[in-house]
Amino acid sequence: MQAKLFTVIFVVLAVAEIQSALAVRYQAYTDDSSFLTAQNKCIKKGGRLAGIDTQAQQNQVEKLLIATGLSNAGWWLGGTDFGMARSFFWVGRNYEVGSVNGYTNFANGEPSSPNTEHCLMIIHNPSNPKYKWFDFHCSHTTYYICEFDF
């Protein structure tokens, strides 16, 4: 009985944590930063680099980026595979990319460089009107997206 109660409590807490991660607000910032600098800036603002777990969140981020008028730019997301080549996780959420609902939005052939590109970026693909995820060099400086809990 005690083991069943623990399991129920654990499952309820896990679901509550995932649901809270899904209820976020995104904000785009256009001061060029490396991945780690962008993460630190998001933390100082009270958030973290953005994670995307659902198509609805992807749509929300796309609308935000289109509204900036900088739709062809690359933007840091909070995904990295530091120490775990090709197994990306959301740094601010502390779980693996795709572990909630199985959602990912990598471009074809991505992630492409597990030995040199360890950070996730969302980029508008000119041949497709959608934004896709790419692995990229973490030292590259570009724009970034922070997420904030409601």
XYZ file of C-alpha atoms in Angstrom:
150
model
C 0.000 0.000 0.000
C 2.798 2.400 0.902
C 4.570 1.726 -2.423
C 1.367 2.429 -4.380
C 0.809 5.687 -2.511
C 4.394 6.775 -3.216
C 3.939 5.947 -6.911
C 0.717 7.960 -7.108
C 2.304 10.950 -5.363
C 5.386 10.739 -7.595
C 3.265 10.601 -10.774
C 1.113 13.536 -9.633
C 4.208 15.618 -8.855
C 5.817 14.719 -12.196
C 2.661 15.685 -14.113
C 2.385 18.942 -12.163
C 6.010 19.805 -12.977
C 5.523 19.092 -16.693
C 2.286 21.100 -16.807
C 3.979 24.063 -15.135
C 6.769 23.899 -17.721
C 4.148 24.101 -20.478
C 2.594 27.315 -19.067
C 5.226 29.836 -20.100
C 5.520 33.252 -21.723
C 8.203 33.858 -24.339
C 10.178 37.043 -24.999
C 12.649 37.660 -27.843
C 15.847 39.663 -27.318
C 18.019 41.093 -30.084
C 21.325 41.726 -28.318
C 23.785 39.267 -29.882
C 24.961 36.718 -27.333
C 26.605 33.323 -27.168
C 24.478 30.475 -25.828
C 25.875 30.682 -22.281
C 25.695 34.477 -22.191
C 22.092 34.342 -23.412
C 21.211 31.802 -20.707
C 22.765 34.041 -18.052
C 20.876 37.074 -19.378
C 17.595 35.149 -19.240
C 18.311 34.097 -15.654
C 19.041 37.711 -14.669
C 15.675 38.686 -16.177
C 13.948 36.021 -14.052
C 13.591 33.376 -16.759
C 15.646 30.898 -18.752
C 16.407 30.176 -22.389
C 13.282 28.915 -24.104
C 12.237 25.318 -24.402
C 9.534 24.073 -26.760
C 7.546 20.944 -25.893
C 4.421 21.215 -28.046
C 3.260 22.406 -31.449
C 1.278 25.127 -29.648
C 4.480 26.430 -28.040
C 6.268 26.239 -31.406
C 3.449 28.293 -32.951
C 3.682 30.817 -30.112
C 7.441 31.222 -30.668
C 6.993 31.536 -34.444
C 4.415 34.319 -34.021
C 6.761 36.122 -31.636
C 9.681 35.896 -34.058
C 7.614 37.029 -37.035
C 6.463 40.040 -34.991
C 10.102 41.110 -34.505
C 10.479 41.641 -38.255
C 13.710 39.628 -38.063
C 12.275 36.374 -39.337
C 15.434 35.263 -41.173
C 17.635 35.473 -38.067
C 18.757 32.612 -35.852
C 17.604 32.572 -32.216
C 19.013 30.572 -29.318
C 16.734 28.060 -27.638
C 17.620 26.449 -24.308
C 18.642 23.070 -25.700
C 22.122 21.611 -25.404
C 23.825 18.240 -25.629
C 26.947 19.142 -23.618
C 28.458 15.832 -22.557
C 25.704 13.814 -24.255
C 26.289 14.001 -28.023
C 22.964 13.986 -29.899
C 20.883 13.718 -26.743
C 19.656 17.273 -26.214
C 18.037 18.506 -23.015
C 16.375 21.784 -22.034
C 18.795 23.473 -19.624
C 16.142 25.468 -17.778
C 13.682 22.616 -17.566
C 16.115 19.822 -16.699
C 14.651 17.198 -18.998
C 15.366 15.772 -22.423
C 14.152 17.490 -25.582
C 11.212 15.471 -26.883
C 10.452 13.789 -23.561
C 7.108 15.618 -23.236
C 4.627 14.450 -25.877
C 7.536 13.313 -28.083
C 7.603 16.761 -29.723
C 10.685 17.996 -31.583
C 11.053 20.245 -34.622
C 14.528 19.550 -35.980
C 15.228 20.386 -39.622
C 15.968 17.435 -41.896
C 19.405 16.039 -41.084
C 19.602 17.824 -37.732
C 21.238 17.564 -35.316
C 24.118 17.343 -37.777
C 27.402 17.863 -35.933
C 27.438 16.038 -32.593
C 31.139 16.664 -31.994
C 31.186 20.430 -32.587
C 27.667 21.872 -32.417
C 26.133 21.489 -28.971
C 23.456 24.184 -28.700
C 20.003 24.533 -30.269
C 18.936 27.419 -32.434
C 15.616 28.059 -34.154
C 15.983 29.380 -37.703
C 13.527 30.336 -40.417
C 14.066 28.146 -43.449
C 13.567 30.280 -46.613
C 12.476 27.218 -48.619
C 9.771 26.463 -46.055
C 7.640 29.066 -44.255
C 8.276 27.380 -40.920
C 10.952 27.649 -38.278
C 13.102 24.587 -37.615
C 15.667 23.638 -34.989
C 19.379 23.289 -35.756
C 22.392 22.399 -33.655
C 24.995 25.148 -33.759
C 28.322 26.232 -32.246
C 27.562 27.527 -28.743
C 30.096 30.337 -29.081
C 28.233 31.834 -32.050
C 26.574 35.134 -31.161
C 22.980 35.705 -32.167
C 19.576 36.665 -30.780
C 17.825 34.616 -28.110
C 14.428 33.744 -26.656
C 13.753 33.632 -22.928
C 10.800 31.946 -21.288
C 9.129 33.010 -18.085
C 6.722 31.058 -15.889
C 3.278 32.541 -15.446
